[in-house]
Each structure stands twice: as structure tokens, then as C-alpha cells.
XYZ file of C-alpha atoms in Angstrom:
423
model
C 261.411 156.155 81.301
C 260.540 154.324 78.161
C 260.595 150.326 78.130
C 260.303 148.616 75.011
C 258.475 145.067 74.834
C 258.000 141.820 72.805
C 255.560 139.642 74.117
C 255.548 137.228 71.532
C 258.551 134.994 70.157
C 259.647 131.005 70.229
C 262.392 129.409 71.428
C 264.428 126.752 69.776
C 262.049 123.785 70.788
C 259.488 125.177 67.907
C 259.051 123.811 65.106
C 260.402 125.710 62.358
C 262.488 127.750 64.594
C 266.063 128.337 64.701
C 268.411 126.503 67.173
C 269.817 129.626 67.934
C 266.958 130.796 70.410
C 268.236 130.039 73.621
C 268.473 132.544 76.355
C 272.236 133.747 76.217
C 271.627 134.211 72.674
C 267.908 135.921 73.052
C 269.780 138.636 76.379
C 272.274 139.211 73.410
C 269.808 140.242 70.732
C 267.694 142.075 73.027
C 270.195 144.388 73.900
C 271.181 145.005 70.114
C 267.277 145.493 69.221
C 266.939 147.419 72.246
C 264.402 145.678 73.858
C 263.938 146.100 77.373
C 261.593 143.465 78.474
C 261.616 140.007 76.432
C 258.886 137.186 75.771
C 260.432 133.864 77.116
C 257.997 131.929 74.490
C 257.299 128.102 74.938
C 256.897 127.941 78.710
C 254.525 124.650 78.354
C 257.508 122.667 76.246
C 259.516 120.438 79.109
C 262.928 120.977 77.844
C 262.523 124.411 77.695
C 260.714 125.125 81.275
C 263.693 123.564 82.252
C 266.123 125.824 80.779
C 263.954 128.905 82.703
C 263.868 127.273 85.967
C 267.862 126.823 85.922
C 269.213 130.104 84.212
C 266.490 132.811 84.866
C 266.347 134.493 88.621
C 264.208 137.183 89.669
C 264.448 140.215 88.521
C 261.440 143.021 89.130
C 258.625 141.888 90.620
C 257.495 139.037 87.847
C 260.165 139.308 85.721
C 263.191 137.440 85.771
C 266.515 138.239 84.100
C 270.175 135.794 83.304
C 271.915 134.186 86.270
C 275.366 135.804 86.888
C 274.636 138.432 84.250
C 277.379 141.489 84.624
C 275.642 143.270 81.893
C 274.090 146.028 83.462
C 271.738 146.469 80.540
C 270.602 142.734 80.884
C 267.129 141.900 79.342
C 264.481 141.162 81.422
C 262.361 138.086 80.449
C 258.414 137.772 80.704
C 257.179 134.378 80.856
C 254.990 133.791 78.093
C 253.621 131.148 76.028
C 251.432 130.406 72.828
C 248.915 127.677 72.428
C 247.038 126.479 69.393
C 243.252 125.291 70.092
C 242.244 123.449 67.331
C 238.688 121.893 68.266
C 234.974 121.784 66.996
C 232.573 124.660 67.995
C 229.232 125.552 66.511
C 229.617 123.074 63.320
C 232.815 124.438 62.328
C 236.603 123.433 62.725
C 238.715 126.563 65.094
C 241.940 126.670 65.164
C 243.226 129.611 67.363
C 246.258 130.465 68.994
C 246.188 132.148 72.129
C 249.083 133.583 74.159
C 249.359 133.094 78.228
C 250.946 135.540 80.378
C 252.292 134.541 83.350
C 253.292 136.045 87.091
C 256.380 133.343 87.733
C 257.973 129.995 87.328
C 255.395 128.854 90.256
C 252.488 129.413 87.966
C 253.374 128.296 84.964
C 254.362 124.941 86.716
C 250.824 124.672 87.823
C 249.682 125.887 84.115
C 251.864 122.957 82.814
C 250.559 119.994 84.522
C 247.196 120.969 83.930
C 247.596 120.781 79.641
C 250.010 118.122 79.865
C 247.143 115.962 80.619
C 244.838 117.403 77.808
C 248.090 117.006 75.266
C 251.220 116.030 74.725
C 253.350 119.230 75.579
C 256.694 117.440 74.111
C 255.861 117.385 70.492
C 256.464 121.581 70.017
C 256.978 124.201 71.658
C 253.828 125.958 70.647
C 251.472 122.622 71.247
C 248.705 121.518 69.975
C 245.304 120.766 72.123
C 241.915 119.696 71.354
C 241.049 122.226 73.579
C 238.358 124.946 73.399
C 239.844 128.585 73.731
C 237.344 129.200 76.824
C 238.232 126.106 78.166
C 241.950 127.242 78.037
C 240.794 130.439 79.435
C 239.426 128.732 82.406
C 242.282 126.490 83.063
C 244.792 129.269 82.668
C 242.929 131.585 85.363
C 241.798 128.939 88.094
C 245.739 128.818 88.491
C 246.324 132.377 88.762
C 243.881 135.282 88.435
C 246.807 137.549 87.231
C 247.727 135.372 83.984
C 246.523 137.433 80.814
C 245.393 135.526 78.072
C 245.356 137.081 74.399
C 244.108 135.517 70.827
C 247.431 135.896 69.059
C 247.697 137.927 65.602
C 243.978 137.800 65.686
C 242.999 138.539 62.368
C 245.606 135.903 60.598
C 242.939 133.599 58.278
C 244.040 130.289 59.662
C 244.770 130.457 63.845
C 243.559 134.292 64.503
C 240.419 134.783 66.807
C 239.275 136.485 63.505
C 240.352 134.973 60.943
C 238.466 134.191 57.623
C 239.241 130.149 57.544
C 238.672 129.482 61.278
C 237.874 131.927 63.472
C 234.974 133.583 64.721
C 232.601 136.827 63.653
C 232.942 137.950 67.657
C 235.149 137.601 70.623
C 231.831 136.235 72.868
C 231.183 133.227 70.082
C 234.686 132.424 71.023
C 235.071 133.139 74.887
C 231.404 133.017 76.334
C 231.559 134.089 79.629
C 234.775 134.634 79.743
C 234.845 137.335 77.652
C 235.694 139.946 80.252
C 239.197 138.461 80.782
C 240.242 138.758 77.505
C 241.650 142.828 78.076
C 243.938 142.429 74.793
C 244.213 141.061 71.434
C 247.322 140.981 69.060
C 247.425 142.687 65.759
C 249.472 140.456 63.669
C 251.582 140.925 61.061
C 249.146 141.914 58.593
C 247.388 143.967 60.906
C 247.829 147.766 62.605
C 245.379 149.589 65.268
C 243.986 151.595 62.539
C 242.588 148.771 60.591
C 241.774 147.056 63.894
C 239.917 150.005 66.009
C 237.168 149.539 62.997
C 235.994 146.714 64.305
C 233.537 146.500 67.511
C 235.069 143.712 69.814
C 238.571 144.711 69.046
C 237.589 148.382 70.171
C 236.786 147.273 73.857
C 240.763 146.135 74.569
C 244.047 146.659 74.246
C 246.158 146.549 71.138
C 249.140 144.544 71.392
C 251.896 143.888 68.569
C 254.864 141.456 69.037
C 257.274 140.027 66.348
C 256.288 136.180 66.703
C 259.924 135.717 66.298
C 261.493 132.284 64.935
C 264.767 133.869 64.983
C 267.024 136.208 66.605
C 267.186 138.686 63.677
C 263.024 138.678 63.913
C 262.684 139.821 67.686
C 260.930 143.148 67.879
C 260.215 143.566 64.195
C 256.705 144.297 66.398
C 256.687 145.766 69.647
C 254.941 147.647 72.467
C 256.454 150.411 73.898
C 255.571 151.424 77.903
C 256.346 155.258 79.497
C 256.282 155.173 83.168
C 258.228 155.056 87.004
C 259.261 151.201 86.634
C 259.021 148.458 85.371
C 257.542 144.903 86.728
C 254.725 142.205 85.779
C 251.947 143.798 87.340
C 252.860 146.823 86.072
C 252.640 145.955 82.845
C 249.371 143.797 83.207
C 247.335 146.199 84.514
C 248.710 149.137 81.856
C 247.286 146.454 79.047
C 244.069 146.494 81.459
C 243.910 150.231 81.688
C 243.742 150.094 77.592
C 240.417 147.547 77.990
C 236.751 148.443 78.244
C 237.327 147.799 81.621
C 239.990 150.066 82.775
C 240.332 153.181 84.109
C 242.922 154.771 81.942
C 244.174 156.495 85.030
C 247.293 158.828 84.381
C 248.844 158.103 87.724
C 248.818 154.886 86.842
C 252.739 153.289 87.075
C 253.274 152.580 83.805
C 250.835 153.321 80.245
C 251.471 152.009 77.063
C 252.535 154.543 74.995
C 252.346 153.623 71.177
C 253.112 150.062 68.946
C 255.917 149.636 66.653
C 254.232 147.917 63.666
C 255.313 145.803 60.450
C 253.772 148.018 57.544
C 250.827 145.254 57.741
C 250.937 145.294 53.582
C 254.171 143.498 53.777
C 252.403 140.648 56.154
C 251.956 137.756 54.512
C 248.335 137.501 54.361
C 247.262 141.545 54.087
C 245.674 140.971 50.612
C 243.569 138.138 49.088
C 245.197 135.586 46.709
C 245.979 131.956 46.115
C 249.484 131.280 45.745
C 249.467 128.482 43.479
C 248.132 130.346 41.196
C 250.515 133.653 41.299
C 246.804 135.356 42.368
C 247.192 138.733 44.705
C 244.194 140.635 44.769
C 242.761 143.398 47.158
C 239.319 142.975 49.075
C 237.727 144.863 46.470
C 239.079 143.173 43.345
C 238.200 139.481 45.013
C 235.029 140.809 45.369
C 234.346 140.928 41.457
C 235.573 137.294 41.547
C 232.978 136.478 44.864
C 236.460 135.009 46.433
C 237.247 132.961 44.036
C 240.450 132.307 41.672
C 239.455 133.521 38.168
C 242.506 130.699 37.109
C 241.431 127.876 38.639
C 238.154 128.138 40.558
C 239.188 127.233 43.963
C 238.032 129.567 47.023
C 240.787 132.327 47.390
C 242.467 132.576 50.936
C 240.316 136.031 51.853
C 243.266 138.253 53.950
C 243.202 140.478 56.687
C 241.831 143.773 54.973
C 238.725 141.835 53.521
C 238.133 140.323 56.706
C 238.438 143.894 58.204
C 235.857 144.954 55.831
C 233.528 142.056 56.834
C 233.357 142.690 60.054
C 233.601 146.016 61.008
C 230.950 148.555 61.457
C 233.280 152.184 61.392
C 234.606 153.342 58.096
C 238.862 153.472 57.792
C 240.250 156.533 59.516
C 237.815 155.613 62.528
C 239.492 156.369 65.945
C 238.565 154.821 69.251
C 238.314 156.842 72.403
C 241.259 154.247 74.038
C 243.408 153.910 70.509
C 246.691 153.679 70.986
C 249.001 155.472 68.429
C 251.463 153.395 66.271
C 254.770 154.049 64.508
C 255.144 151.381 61.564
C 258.963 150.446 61.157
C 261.227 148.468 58.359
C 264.296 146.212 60.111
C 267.129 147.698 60.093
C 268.896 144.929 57.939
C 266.381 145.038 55.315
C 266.814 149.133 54.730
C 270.768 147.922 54.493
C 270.031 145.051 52.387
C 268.527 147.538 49.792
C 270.418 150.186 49.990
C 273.339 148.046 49.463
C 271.945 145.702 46.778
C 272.303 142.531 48.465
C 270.589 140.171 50.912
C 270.377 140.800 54.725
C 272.391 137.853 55.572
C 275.354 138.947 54.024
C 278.865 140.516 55.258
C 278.032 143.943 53.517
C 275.166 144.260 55.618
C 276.598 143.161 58.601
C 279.086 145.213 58.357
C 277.347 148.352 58.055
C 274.634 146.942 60.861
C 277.222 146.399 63.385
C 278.743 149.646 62.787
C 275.286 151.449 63.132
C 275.061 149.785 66.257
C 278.386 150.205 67.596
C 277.390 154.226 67.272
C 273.802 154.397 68.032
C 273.732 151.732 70.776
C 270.532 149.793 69.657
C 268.611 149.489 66.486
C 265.434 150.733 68.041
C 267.591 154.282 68.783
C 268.551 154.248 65.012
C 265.253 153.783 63.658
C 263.131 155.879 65.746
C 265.809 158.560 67.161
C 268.422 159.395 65.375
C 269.033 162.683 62.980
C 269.700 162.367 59.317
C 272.922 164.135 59.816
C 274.069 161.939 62.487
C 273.610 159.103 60.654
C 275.393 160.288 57.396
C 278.784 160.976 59.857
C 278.639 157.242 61.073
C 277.349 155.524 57.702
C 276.487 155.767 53.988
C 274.338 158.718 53.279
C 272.100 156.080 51.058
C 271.536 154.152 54.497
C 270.918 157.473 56.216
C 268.469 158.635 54.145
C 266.749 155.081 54.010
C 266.345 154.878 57.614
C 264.792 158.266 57.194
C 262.139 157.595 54.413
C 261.354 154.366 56.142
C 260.310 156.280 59.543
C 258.479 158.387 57.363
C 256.719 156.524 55.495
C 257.983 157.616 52.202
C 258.097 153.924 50.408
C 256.352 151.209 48.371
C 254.732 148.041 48.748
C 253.734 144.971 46.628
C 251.399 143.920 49.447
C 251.156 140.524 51.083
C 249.020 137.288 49.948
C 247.797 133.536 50.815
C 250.751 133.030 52.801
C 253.624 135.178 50.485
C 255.265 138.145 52.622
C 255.043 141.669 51.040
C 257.709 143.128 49.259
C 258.786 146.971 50.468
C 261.259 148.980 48.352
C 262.056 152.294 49.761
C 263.516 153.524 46.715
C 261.299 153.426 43.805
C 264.167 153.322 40.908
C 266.734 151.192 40.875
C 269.717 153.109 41.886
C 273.620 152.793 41.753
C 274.059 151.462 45.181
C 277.488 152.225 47.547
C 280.190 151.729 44.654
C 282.731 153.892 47.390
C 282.320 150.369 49.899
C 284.581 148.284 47.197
């Protein structure tokens, strides 16, 4: 059996986050995505902890699911939560974000009081500690060896492991000793495993990809996706080991991660070089004419994720590693819609023709991955149909990402008379 998961979202106590992530609403949208296992997010925020402790019970072993659910199909919830270090180290200001993994409510109790005397864990949901990353590495595993800590979209300029304003050239600047716990990283937005399997460090562990989610329309625009006999929190821990230098890879194991859904990483928001003031967007090798610098106004450009991929990596692009995971890069449902309908994803039209997609195909994951052209033109408009199809293909454009601007994707490369027969 197949078991889709998103490791990585926020819940309404973030800051720029919408007030609709709460758990009833996050069990709803996982079952329209067709997610099958669900990031809890924020597990170090009071208010929130609070709202786990007195509507989750236990599911499978580590996983918990809704009180008084009747929905067979109930998602299950991992509890997660990410972390931003911000602290000095080597002469240089890091600010990293890290992701915890966690084995139940017990733990992440213990977790809890430990920060909430480094920092104040009310002001966000995601807090922020003067804390170094090995220090939080330490704190996070004297609680419980089975916690997993990954460096979240690790190759982001300002917060990733890796990233060109903050981060480090290698994971053992950043984690010392405790290098060997770190079995995963996260690709980001901007990121997929064949960009990432170039560079050494990243080789050695697992590749991870999760939507960061703000809002229930976001969850799973990233996602892992596990094959095996069941499902539960070691389980999936010790797949994600399996994936590391230090796993054994072993085919009877319960459950293996199968492949990543991915963002195309041009449409991330910081794929290519640029400075936005400036209306800038250059690739790695254009910037490099300009040594990184804005030819308008002479300030340092904000270097993106394929320069910094080119900085540090030592294989050239098409490199495989021996444990690379295969990937299947995806456009939301809603935005294929949006174009093929000529209007934005928020509004009826799209709805409308989402919720009937759904109402025939079960989940969104099913209609992006799974289902035939031909069944989609009998439930939909054949523009949609074939959409979905070119976007699983590949078959589509892209005014890549820059300096925090997302990426622009059409599918379609001339304009086209768009679904007169819905009026």
C-alpha cells in the first residue's frame, strides 16, 4: 500500500499563516489532497500543544488521528515542529530552521519545557532561539533518541543549512559531532533530488520534500510518498534512515520511501539569482558576468538555489547517487484550473470545476498522478484534461523564481480561447 506524507506545514498560531489551520479543517484537506499521514506543525507554540493534547488520540503506533472521527479515511497526524536558530558561529550570523520529529505528546512535552527556557515559545508558532543548531540537536535527542531532526528547505539563501546568506559550506560546520543524526535534509521549494544528489553532504541522507504549508490549499504541494505493509512512526523513521549513509536499505524493511512529489523548483521563489527591487532575475551563469552583483544599482544580488548548487557541489547535473530517490514534479491542481480557465485559483470557476474533479476522482493526488486523459475529458473540460496531462509530463514553461518572487508556470504557451461552453 502506498501512503502519502507532508512533514512540513504550520498551524494557525504562525505568523503569516491563515486562521484556517486548525485540525478539523487540516483532517478535511488531507483527505481532499489525499494525504495519508499529516505534519501537525508548531508543536513548541502553547496554544497549539494544547489543541493536540485535547483533540488528537492514538492512532498507529506514533501517530495520532481526530477524536470521535467516523471518517474512515481520517488523516493521521505526525507530530512535528520547525525551529529557527538564529545565533553566531565561526564569525558569521546563521539563521537555520530545523524541523523535529517526534514519537508522542509525552515527548514533545519534555521537548517543550526544555526551549521554553532558552525562548519565548508564545511569540510564533515557528519560534525563534538564540540557539545553535547542534545545541538543538542535543536537546532534542537527550529527550528521546527516536526524534529526527532535519535542516528544513536546506538550500533556501536565508534559513537553509545551505543557503548562500547564512548557512554553511557543510553539514559538519553546522552539526559537529552530531552529524550522524542528521539521516535527512529537506529540498525546498526551489530545490529537487537531482539538483541536490550533486552535492557531497546531501548525498549521505535522505531526501525529504514537504509543502511548508501556510494554508490549507498549500498542503502537499510537496510530498513524500511511502510503499509498504503499514503504516506507524517508527516505520516511517527508520525508512528515512534506510535512505542515510547509515542505513541498510533493506527490502524487507516495513515500509521504503518510494519517490517525492516536487514543486518544479524553477517556480520556487528563490531558484534563480536576482534582486527584486530592481526587477533583476538572472541565472547562476549570467550573475556570474556581474560577480553577484546588480548591474542597476550595485548592491550584492540575493545568489539562489542553482548558484549555490553550483558552488558547492563536486558531480556535474545528471549525477545520480547510489541511494537517490526518484521524483515526480507536480503543478496544484487549482493552478492547472486557474489557467485553463483564465482566472485566479480563488475563484467560483475554479472551484467549481475542482470540486467536481474531486467528487469523481476521490483526491487530487489520484487526479494528478493516476488518472487517464480520457477519463478525465468524461468528468471535465477537455482543456483541464489535457492540462493535468502536460503538467505530469512535463510539457510546460517557466519564468523561473528570484530574490524572494515565486516562478511563474504556464502550461500552454499561447494564449488560448479558454472554456467559452462554461457561460
Amino acid at each position: 500500500m502506498k501512503y502519502i506524507v507532508d512533514f512540513h506545514i504550520h498551524s494557525k498560531y504562525s505568523r503569516a499563516t491563515s486562521p484556517q489551520m486548525n485540525l478539523e479543517v487540516l483532517d478535511e484537506f488531507a483527505r481532499i489532497k489525499g494525504i495519508n499521514v499529516l505534519a501537525t506543525g508548531d508543536f513548541t507554540h502553547p496554544e497549539w500543544f494544547k489543541n493536540l493534547k485535547q483533540k488528537l488520540e492514538p492512532a498507529e503506533q506514533g501517530l495520532y488521528k481526530l477524536k470521535k472521527n467516523a471518517n474512515k479515511q481520517s488523516a493521521r497526524f505526525i507530530l512535528t515542529s520547525e525551529i529557527s536558530c538564529i545565533y553566531s558561529k565561526a564569525g558569521k550570523v546563521r539563521k537555520i530552521h530545523i524541523i523535529v520529529l517526534a514519537p508522542s505528546l509525552t515527548v514533545v512535552e519534555k521537548i517543550n519545557m526544555k526551549l521554553a527556557k532558552i525562548g519565548n515559545l508564545k511569540a510564533d508558532g515557528r519560534p525563534i532561539l538564540g540557539l545553535d543548531a547542534k545545541e538543538l540537536t542535543k536537546i532534542v535527542l537527550d529527550v528521546s533518541k527516536d526524534c529526527l531532526v532535519i535542516p528544513a528547505h536546506c538550500m533556501t539563501p536565508w534559513f537553509g543549512l545551505f543557503g548562500s546568506k547564512s548557512g554553511f559550506d557543510s553539514m559538519e560546520e553546522c552539526f559537529e559531532e552530531y552529524t550522524k543524526y542528521i539521516f535527512a535534509v529537506e529540498t525546498g521549494l526551489s530545490a529537487d533530488p537531482s539538483m541536490l544528489c550533486r552535492i557531497p553532504d546531501i548525498r549521505n541522507v535522505c531526501l525529504l520534500s514537504n509543502s511548508d504549508a501556510h494554508s490549507p490549499a498549500k498542503l502537499g504541494r510537496e510530498a513524500n510518498v511511502f510503499q509498504g505493509k503499514e503504516i506507524s512512526y517508527q516505520a516511517i523513521t527508520q525508512a528515512i534512515k534506510n535512505k542515510s549513509r547509515f542505513g541498510q536499505g533493506q527490502s524487507s524493511a516495513i515500509l521504503e520511501l518510494l519517490y517525492t512529489i516536487e514543486f518544479y523548483p524553477q517556480e520556487g521563489k528563490y531558484f534563480n539569482d536576482g534582486h527584486r527591487q530592481c526587477d533583476v532575475n538572472l541565472s547562476s551563469n549570467e550573475s556570474k558576468k556581474y560577480n553577484n552583483i546588480c548591474p542597476n544599482c550595485g548592491k550584492p544580488l540575493t545568489v539562489g538555489v542553482m548558484n549555490r548548487v553550483e558552488q558547492i557541489s563536486d558531480k556535474p547535473q545528471g549525477f545520480k547517487s547510489k541511494n537517490f530517490v526518484p521524483f515526480k514534479s507536480l503543478i496544484p491542481l487549482r493552478e492547472i484550473i486557474a489557467e485553463c480557465v483564465g482566472t485566479g485559483v480563488a475563484t467560483k470557476r475554479v472551484t467549481e470545476q475542482y470540486n467536481n474533479l474531486i467528487k469523481n476522482f476521490e483526491n487530487e493526488f489520484n487526479i494528478l498522478l493516476n488518472v487517464s486523459q480520457s477519463d478525465l475529458c468524461s468528468a471535465t473540460l477537455s482543456q483541464i484534461a489535457e492540462g493535468i496531462i502536460k503538467a505530469r509530463n512535463g510539457d510546460i514553461n517557466i519564468e523561473p523564481g528570484y530574490d524572494g518572487v515565486f516562478g511563474k508556470i504556464k502550461i500552454f504557451s499561447k494564449k488560448r480561447e479558454q472554456c467559452n461552453m462554461l457561460s
